[in-house]
Structure formats: C-alpha cells, structure tokens
PDB file of C-alpha atoms in Angstrom:
ATOM      1  CA  MET A  26     187.770 -15.884 176.723  1.00  0.00           C
ATOM      2  CA  LYS A  27     185.941 -12.578 177.120  1.00  0.00           C
ATOM      3  CA  SER A  28     188.548 -10.860 174.773  1.00  0.00           C
ATOM      4  CA  THR A  29     188.240 -13.631 172.254  1.00  0.00           C
ATOM      5  CA  TRP A  30     184.357 -13.367 172.185  1.00  0.00           C
ATOM      6  CA  GLU A  31     184.472  -9.679 171.679  1.00  0.00           C
ATOM      7  CA  SER A  32     186.931 -10.037 168.897  1.00  0.00           C
ATOM      8  CA  ALA A  33     184.674 -12.692 167.387  1.00  0.00           C
ATOM      9  CA  ASN A  34     181.729 -10.390 167.554  1.00  0.00           C
ATOM     10  CA  LYS A  35     183.602  -7.448 165.956  1.00  0.00           C
ATOM     11  CA  GLY A  36     184.901  -9.696 163.116  1.00  0.00           C
ATOM     12  CA  THR A  37     181.328 -11.034 162.385  1.00  0.00           C
ATOM     13  CA  SER A  38     180.078  -7.327 162.401  1.00  0.00           C
ATOM     14  CA  VAL A  39     182.799  -6.325 159.979  1.00  0.00           C
ATOM     15  CA  MET A  40     181.981  -9.268 157.642  1.00  0.00           C
ATOM     16  CA  LEU A  41     178.391  -8.561 157.743  1.00  0.00           C
ATOM     17  CA  LEU A  42     179.041  -4.843 156.795  1.00  0.00           C
ATOM     18  CA  SER A  43     181.435  -5.974 153.962  1.00  0.00           C
ATOM     19  CA  ASN A  44     178.764  -8.409 152.666  1.00  0.00           C
ATOM     20  CA  VAL A  45     176.280  -5.836 152.549  1.00  0.00           C
ATOM     21  CA  ALA A  46     178.400  -3.339 150.723  1.00  0.00           C
ATOM     22  CA  LEU A  47     179.482  -6.019 148.287  1.00  0.00           C
ATOM     23  CA  ALA A  48     175.818  -6.806 147.770  1.00  0.00           C
ATOM     24  CA  LEU A  49     175.065  -3.217 147.064  1.00  0.00           C
ATOM     25  CA  ALA A  50     178.020  -2.742 144.628  1.00  0.00           C
ATOM     26  CA  LEU A  51     176.924  -5.977 142.696  1.00  0.00           C
ATOM     27  CA  GLY A  52     173.471  -4.633 142.482  1.00  0.00           C
ATOM     28  CA  ALA A  53     174.560  -1.364 141.184  1.00  0.00           C
ATOM     29  CA  MET A  54     176.695  -2.853 138.606  1.00  0.00           C
ATOM     30  CA  VAL A  55     173.879  -5.092 137.382  1.00  0.00           C
ATOM     31  CA  VAL A  56     171.481  -2.132 137.137  1.00  0.00           C
ATOM     32  CA  ASP A  57     174.198  -0.084 135.218  1.00  0.00           C
ATOM     33  CA  LYS A  58     174.708  -2.975 132.769  1.00  0.00           C
ATOM     34  CA  LEU A  59     170.983  -3.178 132.059  1.00  0.00           C
ATOM     35  CA  MET A  60     170.516   0.398 131.517  1.00  0.00           C
ATOM     36  CA  ASP A  61     173.768   0.865 129.504  1.00  0.00           C
ATOM     37  CA  HIS A  62     173.799   0.517 125.823  1.00  0.00           C
ATOM     38  CA  GLU A  63     176.513   0.016 123.454  1.00  0.00           C
ATOM     39  CA  ARG A  64     178.022   3.096 121.727  1.00  0.00           C
ATOM     40  CA  LEU A  65     179.210   2.341 118.160  1.00  0.00           C
ATOM     41  CA  VAL A  66     181.769   4.004 116.197  1.00  0.00           C
ATOM     42  CA  LEU A  67     180.931   4.100 112.482  1.00  0.00           C
ATOM     43  CA  VAL A  68     182.166   5.651 109.188  1.00  0.00           C
ATOM     44  CA  PRO A  69     178.976   6.377 107.200  1.00  0.00           C
ATOM     45  CA  PRO A  70     178.793   7.050 103.503  1.00  0.00           C
ATOM     46  CA  TYR A  71     179.794  10.483 102.437  1.00  0.00           C
ATOM     47  CA  ILE A  72     182.040  11.055 105.791  1.00  0.00           C
ATOM     48  CA  ASP A  73     185.718  10.686 105.767  1.00  0.00           C
ATOM     49  CA  LYS A  74     186.118  10.013 109.382  1.00  0.00           C
ATOM     50  CA  ALA A  75     184.732   7.954 112.372  1.00  0.00           C
ATOM     51  CA  VAL A  76     181.665   9.203 114.240  1.00  0.00           C
ATOM     52  CA  LYS A  77     180.025   8.087 117.440  1.00  0.00           C
ATOM     53  CA  VAL A  78     176.491   6.798 117.718  1.00  0.00           C
ATOM     54  CA  GLY A  79     174.867   6.242 121.010  1.00  0.00           C
ATOM     55  CA  TRP A  80     171.594   5.046 122.216  1.00  0.00           C
ATOM     56  CA  LYS A  81     170.048   8.763 122.442  1.00  0.00           C
ATOM     57  CA  SER A  82     172.682  10.757 120.898  1.00  0.00           C
ATOM     58  CA  ALA A  83     175.081  11.083 118.006  1.00  0.00           C
ATOM     59  CA  ASP A  84     177.941  13.228 116.543  1.00  0.00           C
ATOM     60  CA  ALA A  85     176.866  16.220 114.460  1.00  0.00           C
ATOM     61  CA  ASP A  86     178.723  14.897 111.461  1.00  0.00           C
ATOM     62  CA  TYR A  87     176.493  11.790 111.533  1.00  0.00           C
ATOM     63  CA  LEU A  88     173.213  13.667 111.980  1.00  0.00           C
ATOM     64  CA  LYS A  89     174.198  16.022 109.039  1.00  0.00           C
ATOM     65  CA  SER A  90     175.230  12.802 106.822  1.00  0.00           C
ATOM     66  CA  PHE A  91     171.674  11.347 107.665  1.00  0.00           C
ATOM     67  CA  GLY A  92     169.883  14.540 106.980  1.00  0.00           C
ATOM     68  CA  LEU A  93     171.666  15.002 103.604  1.00  0.00           C
ATOM     69  CA  TYR A  94     170.586  11.549 102.653  1.00  0.00           C
ATOM     70  CA  PHE A  95     167.013  11.907 103.852  1.00  0.00           C
ATOM     71  CA  ALA A  96     166.667  15.211 101.799  1.00  0.00           C
ATOM     72  CA  THR A  97     168.137  13.822  98.696  1.00  0.00           C
ATOM     73  CA  LEU A  98     166.010  10.655  98.842  1.00  0.00           C
ATOM     74  CA  SER A  99     162.689  12.459  99.574  1.00  0.00           C
ATOM     75  CA  ALA A 100     163.232  15.251  97.012  1.00  0.00           C
ATOM     76  CA  ASN A 101     164.210  13.228  94.078  1.00  0.00           C
ATOM     77  CA  VAL A 102     161.098  11.581  92.775  1.00  0.00           C
ATOM     78  CA  SER A 103     159.394  10.664  89.621  1.00  0.00           C
ATOM     79  CA  PRO A 104     156.246   8.667  88.709  1.00  0.00           C
ATOM     80  CA  LYS A 105     158.196   5.554  88.531  1.00  0.00           C
ATOM     81  CA  ASN A 106     159.855   5.760  92.073  1.00  0.00           C
ATOM     82  CA  VAL A 107     157.704   7.778  94.103  1.00  0.00           C
ATOM     83  CA  SER A 108     155.795   4.738  95.926  1.00  0.00           C
ATOM     84  CA  PHE A 109     159.178   3.228  96.413  1.00  0.00           C
ATOM     85  CA  VAL A 110     160.377   6.455  98.083  1.00  0.00           C
ATOM     86  CA  ALA A 111     157.334   6.747 100.180  1.00  0.00           C
ATOM     87  CA  ASP A 112     157.957   3.121 101.458  1.00  0.00           C
ATOM     88  CA  SER A 113     161.761   3.801 102.109  1.00  0.00           C
ATOM     89  CA  LEU A 114     161.026   6.668 104.294  1.00  0.00           C
ATOM     90  CA  SER A 115     159.000   4.738 106.797  1.00  0.00           C
ATOM     91  CA  GLY A 116     162.111   3.613 108.633  1.00  0.00           C
ATOM     92  CA  MET A 117     163.559   7.085 108.654  1.00  0.00           C
ATOM     93  CA  VAL A 118     160.574   9.185 109.841  1.00  0.00           C
ATOM     94  CA  SER A 119     158.952   8.944 113.297  1.00  0.00           C
ATOM     95  CA  SER A 120     155.391   7.380 113.444  1.00  0.00           C
ATOM     96  CA  ARG A 121     154.020  10.737 114.453  1.00  0.00           C
ATOM     97  CA  ILE A 122     154.523  12.482 111.035  1.00  0.00           C
ATOM     98  CA  TYR A 123     154.980   9.440 108.658  1.00  0.00           C
ATOM     99  CA  PRO A 124     151.350   9.361 107.647  1.00  0.00           C
ATOM    100  CA  GLU A 125     151.508  13.050 106.612  1.00  0.00           C
ATOM    101  CA  VAL A 126     154.687  12.621 104.727  1.00  0.00           C
ATOM    102  CA  ARG A 127     153.539   9.385 103.026  1.00  0.00           C
ATOM    103  CA  LYS A 128     150.255  10.959 102.059  1.00  0.00           C
ATOM    104  CA  LYS A 129     151.861  14.027 100.412  1.00  0.00           C
ATOM    105  CA  LEU A 130     154.121  11.712  98.318  1.00  0.00           C
ATOM    106  CA  LEU A 131     151.223   9.550  97.231  1.00  0.00           C
ATOM    107  CA  VAL A 132     148.994  12.424  96.250  1.00  0.00           C
ATOM    108  CA  LEU A 133     151.815  13.541  93.968  1.00  0.00           C
ATOM    109  CA  ALA A 134     152.045   9.972  92.557  1.00  0.00           C
ATOM    110  CA  GLU A 135     148.428  10.053  91.792  1.00  0.00           C
ATOM    111  CA  ASP A 136     148.394  13.526  90.256  1.00  0.00           C
ATOM    112  CA  PRO A 137     147.271  12.850  86.515  1.00  0.00           C
ATOM    113  CA  VAL A 138     149.487  15.721  85.268  1.00  0.00           C
ATOM    114  CA  PHE A 139     152.531  14.242  86.865  1.00  0.00           C
ATOM    115  CA  LYS A 140     151.970  10.755  85.630  1.00  0.00           C
ATOM    116  CA  ALA A 141     150.934  11.579  82.124  1.00  0.00           C
ATOM    117  CA  ASN A 142     153.958  14.113  81.666  1.00  0.00           C
ATOM    118  CA  GLY A 143     156.455  11.731  83.168  1.00  0.00           C
ATOM    119  CA  GLY A 144     157.887  14.728  85.142  1.00  0.00           C
ATOM    120  CA  SER A 145     160.391  14.632  87.844  1.00  0.00           C
ATOM    121  CA  VAL A 146     161.420  16.587  90.672  1.00  0.00           C
ATOM    122  CA  ARG A 147     165.342  16.830  91.221  1.00  0.00           C
ATOM    123  CA  PHE A 148     167.033  18.444  94.296  1.00  0.00           C
ATOM    124  CA  GLU A 149     170.687  19.256  94.234  1.00  0.00           C
ATOM    125  CA  PRO A 150     172.007  20.040  97.673  1.00  0.00           C
ATOM    126  CA  ASP A 151     174.845  22.316  98.193  1.00  0.00           C
ATOM    127  CA  ARG A 152     175.153  23.072 101.924  1.00  0.00           C
ATOM    128  CA  VAL A 153     174.287  21.204 105.266  1.00  0.00           C
ATOM    129  CA  VAL A 154     173.839  23.017 108.578  1.00  0.00           C
ATOM    130  CA  PHE A 155     173.518  21.562 112.042  1.00  0.00           C
ATOM    131  CA  GLU A 156     172.033  23.391 114.906  1.00  0.00           C
ATOM    132  CA  ALA A 157     172.785  21.697 118.219  1.00  0.00           C
ATOM    133  CA  ASP A 158     170.358  23.627 120.401  1.00  0.00           C
ATOM    134  CA  THR A 159     167.303  22.418 118.289  1.00  0.00           C
ATOM    135  CA  SER A 160     168.812  19.090 116.855  1.00  0.00           C
ATOM    136  CA  LYS A 161     167.759  20.422 113.475  1.00  0.00           C
ATOM    137  CA  VAL A 162     169.582  19.887 110.010  1.00  0.00           C
ATOM    138  CA  PHE A 163     169.072  22.359 107.370  1.00  0.00           C
ATOM    139  CA  VAL A 164     169.786  21.222 103.791  1.00  0.00           C
ATOM    140  CA  THR A 165     169.906  23.974 101.136  1.00  0.00           C
ATOM    141  CA  GLY A 166     170.047  23.301  97.473  1.00  0.00           C
ATOM    142  CA  ASN A 167     168.428  23.897  94.120  1.00  0.00           C
ATOM    143  CA  MET A 168     165.034  22.197  93.332  1.00  0.00           C
ATOM    144  CA  THR A 169     164.463  21.542  89.595  1.00  0.00           C
ATOM    145  CA  THR A 170     161.164  20.394  88.204  1.00  0.00           C
ATOM    146  CA  GLN A 171     161.166  18.918  84.843  1.00  0.00           C
ATOM    147  CA  THR A 172     158.349  17.687  82.390  1.00  0.00           C
ATOM    148  CA  ALA A 173     158.444  15.098  79.766  1.00  0.00           C
ATOM    149  CA  GLY A 174     158.823  17.870  77.209  1.00  0.00           C
ATOM    150  CA  GLY A 175     162.113  19.016  78.686  1.00  0.00           C
ATOM    151  CA  ARG A 176     160.816  22.223  80.230  1.00  0.00           C
ATOM    152  CA  GLN A 177     162.674  22.899  83.547  1.00  0.00           C
ATOM    153  CA  GLU A 178     161.972  25.209  86.334  1.00  0.00           C
ATOM    154  CA  SER A 179     164.435  25.784  89.109  1.00  0.00           C
ATOM    155  CA  ALA A 180     164.487  27.450  92.303  1.00  0.00           C
ATOM    156  CA  ALA A 181     166.472  27.637  95.585  1.00  0.00           C
ATOM    157  CA  LEU A 182     164.910  25.486  98.418  1.00  0.00           C
ATOM    158  CA  THR A 183     165.898  24.776 102.004  1.00  0.00           C
ATOM    159  CA  TYR A 184     164.774  21.461 103.952  1.00  0.00           C
ATOM    160  CA  GLU A 185     164.617  21.725 107.705  1.00  0.00           C
ATOM    161  CA  MET A 186     164.209  18.655 109.770  1.00  0.00           C
ATOM    162  CA  ARG A 187     164.537  17.791 113.513  1.00  0.00           C
ATOM    163  CA  ILE A 188     166.406  14.517 113.941  1.00  0.00           C
ATOM    164  CA  GLU A 189     166.065  12.488 117.140  1.00  0.00           C
ATOM    165  CA  MET A 190     168.131   9.419 118.056  1.00  0.00           C
ATOM    166  CA  GLN A 191     165.577   6.678 119.249  1.00  0.00           C
ATOM    167  CA  ALA A 192     167.016   3.232 120.409  1.00  0.00           C
ATOM    168  CA  GLY A 193     170.315   4.119 118.494  1.00  0.00           C
ATOM    169  CA  ARG A 194     168.468   4.989 115.240  1.00  0.00           C
ATOM    170  CA  PRO A 195     168.166   8.521 113.554  1.00  0.00           C
ATOM    171  CA  LEU A 196     164.493   9.410 113.050  1.00  0.00           C
ATOM    172  CA  VAL A 197     163.156  12.762 111.324  1.00  0.00           C
ATOM    173  CA  ASP A 198     160.604  14.026 113.920  1.00  0.00           C
ATOM    174  CA  ALA A 199     159.819  17.215 112.175  1.00  0.00           C
ATOM    175  CA  LEU A 200     160.076  18.279 108.525  1.00  0.00           C
ATOM    176  CA  THR A 201     159.294  21.325 106.575  1.00  0.00           C
ATOM    177  CA  HIS A 202     160.895  23.147 103.623  1.00  0.00           C
ATOM    178  CA  TYR A 203     160.734  26.720 102.373  1.00  0.00           C
ATOM    179  CA  PRO A 204     161.967  28.733  99.438  1.00  0.00           C
ATOM    180  CA  GLY A 205     165.391  30.375  99.458  1.00  0.00           C
ATOM    181  CA  ASN A 206     168.767  29.112 100.602  1.00  0.00           C
ATOM    182  CA  GLN A 207     168.559  30.839 104.095  1.00  0.00           C
ATOM    183  CA  PRO A 208     168.127  28.317 107.039  1.00  0.00           C
ATOM    184  CA  HIS A 209     165.907  29.383 109.595  1.00  0.00           C
ATOM    185  CA  THR A 210     168.051  28.738 112.584  1.00  0.00           C
ATOM    186  CA  LEU A 211     167.424  30.514 116.110  1.00  0.00           C
ATOM    187  CA  LYS A 212     169.950  33.222 115.209  1.00  0.00           C
ATOM    188  CA  TRP A 213     168.153  33.861 111.830  1.00  0.00           C
ATOM    189  CA  LEU A 214     164.608  33.785 113.786  1.00  0.00           C
ATOM    190  CA  GLU A 215     165.903  36.490 116.158  1.00  0.00           C
ATOM    191  CA  GLY A 216     166.633  38.700 113.504  1.00  0.00           C
ATOM    192  CA  ASN A 217     163.325  38.016 111.806  1.00  0.00           C
ATOM    193  CA  PRO A 218     160.579  38.193 114.486  1.00  0.00           C
ATOM    194  CA  LYS A 219     157.698  38.382 112.143  1.00  0.00           C
ATOM    195  CA  ALA A 220     158.968  35.196 110.194  1.00  0.00           C
ATOM    196  CA  ALA A 221     159.331  33.457 113.575  1.00  0.00           C
ATOM    197  CA  GLU A 222     155.733  34.522 114.679  1.00  0.00           C
ATOM    198  CA  ASP A 223     154.248  33.198 111.290  1.00  0.00           C
ATOM    199  CA  ALA A 224     156.034  29.868 111.764  1.00  0.00           C
ATOM    200  CA  LYS A 225     154.928  29.704 115.308  1.00  0.00           C
ATOM    201  CA  VAL A 226     151.189  30.406 114.158  1.00  0.00           C
ATOM    202  CA  ALA A 227     151.495  27.856 111.260  1.00  0.00           C
ATOM    203  CA  LEU A 228     152.684  25.231 113.587  1.00  0.00           C
ATOM    204  CA  GLN A 229     149.773  25.658 115.917  1.00  0.00           C
ATOM    205  CA  VAL A 230     147.396  25.527 113.117  1.00  0.00           C
ATOM    206  CA  LYS A 231     148.880  22.263 111.907  1.00  0.00           C
ATOM    207  CA  GLU A 232     148.884  20.855 115.564  1.00  0.00           C
ATOM    208  CA  THR A 233     145.110  21.649 115.982  1.00  0.00           C
ATOM    209  CA  GLN A 234     144.366  20.014 112.703  1.00  0.00           C
ATOM    210  CA  GLU A 235     146.246  16.907 113.655  1.00  0.00           C
TER     211      GLU A 235
END
C-alpha cells in the first residue's frame, strides 16, 4: 500500500508539472499569434519579381518602387491636377510632414502666374537608389518647367525621402530635393563634410520652426 501511495503521489506531481508546462506553452502561442502579423508577397507595378512586405519592413525593391511612384506623382503637377495630387499624397506621407507638403503644393496652385500661364512641372526619373542604413530612397532625374507659351526650362534634380513601414504600409517620413543628379548618401556626405554640416544646420532650423 505504501508503494502504491508513493507511486500515486509521483504520478500526480508529474501530471501537475506537465499541465503547468502545457499552460505556459499555450499562453506563449497565444501571445505570439496576437503579436504576429501576416507577411505578404506582392508583385507591385514596375517590378518584374515578387517582393516581401511585412508589418514593419519591406524588401528594398518594394521601397524603391514606392519611392519612384511617389516622386513621379508629387513632381508632375499642373494647375488642373495640383489639388488632386495634394489629396492623393495624404495616404503616402506621415502625418508629421503632410501639412507642410500639402501647403507647398497648394501655394503653387494659388500662384497667379502659375494659374494664368497654364504652366506645368514635369519630372522624368532616370535612376533610383536605396540606402538600407537610413531607409532612404533617392530618385534622380530631369525637372522640366513649361509655360503655356511653350517655353521650357530643364535641370537635373534629386528627390530624397525616408520611407518607413507602419502597420504594413509605406509612408514617407522625411522629404527633400536638391539640384543635381548626385544622391546625398552617407558615403557622399563623408566625402563632402561641408555639405553634411549645412544639411544638419538646415534640419535643426526646420525642426525649431516646427
């Protein structure tokens, strides 16, 4: 009887420990499922292969494609479509910088010279560069300003934007542009310390104004 009693106690202890272990494992699985988000495999326009898009990350090719689309949309404006472009960008730009982006476009829309002349701004991209360390996409190309009279002025231009994945969506969180077709990557800034310092000062002034 003593042997049977001890065996029963040991069996009960083992069952208790196993139940606790199973409960912990089940709890860990539930937490993992609640925190996990589906990862999609897409083939966006202008890309000839599948790319992976996660909750907080995405393939470089996907970010480059989005950056190219954003630059093309935001830089090709006319008096007729500038308000439409400003509204369309609301879903592509973070709430932190959208008011400034929209304001600049609407100021252009209300420019009497721009409206009266029926001018247009056309951007023709020719290169896209992605920098993984900064999550920045650089789109270089040629910006052409044309008046209703047919006069054109062209110049090389680079769009620089930082793209972040938020809840599975790409959003432009920082945006600037500058003349020339040389992206201001980290490597370029290392070789041009003065330009890097000027950009840093400009950013500090901008943040102070905001």
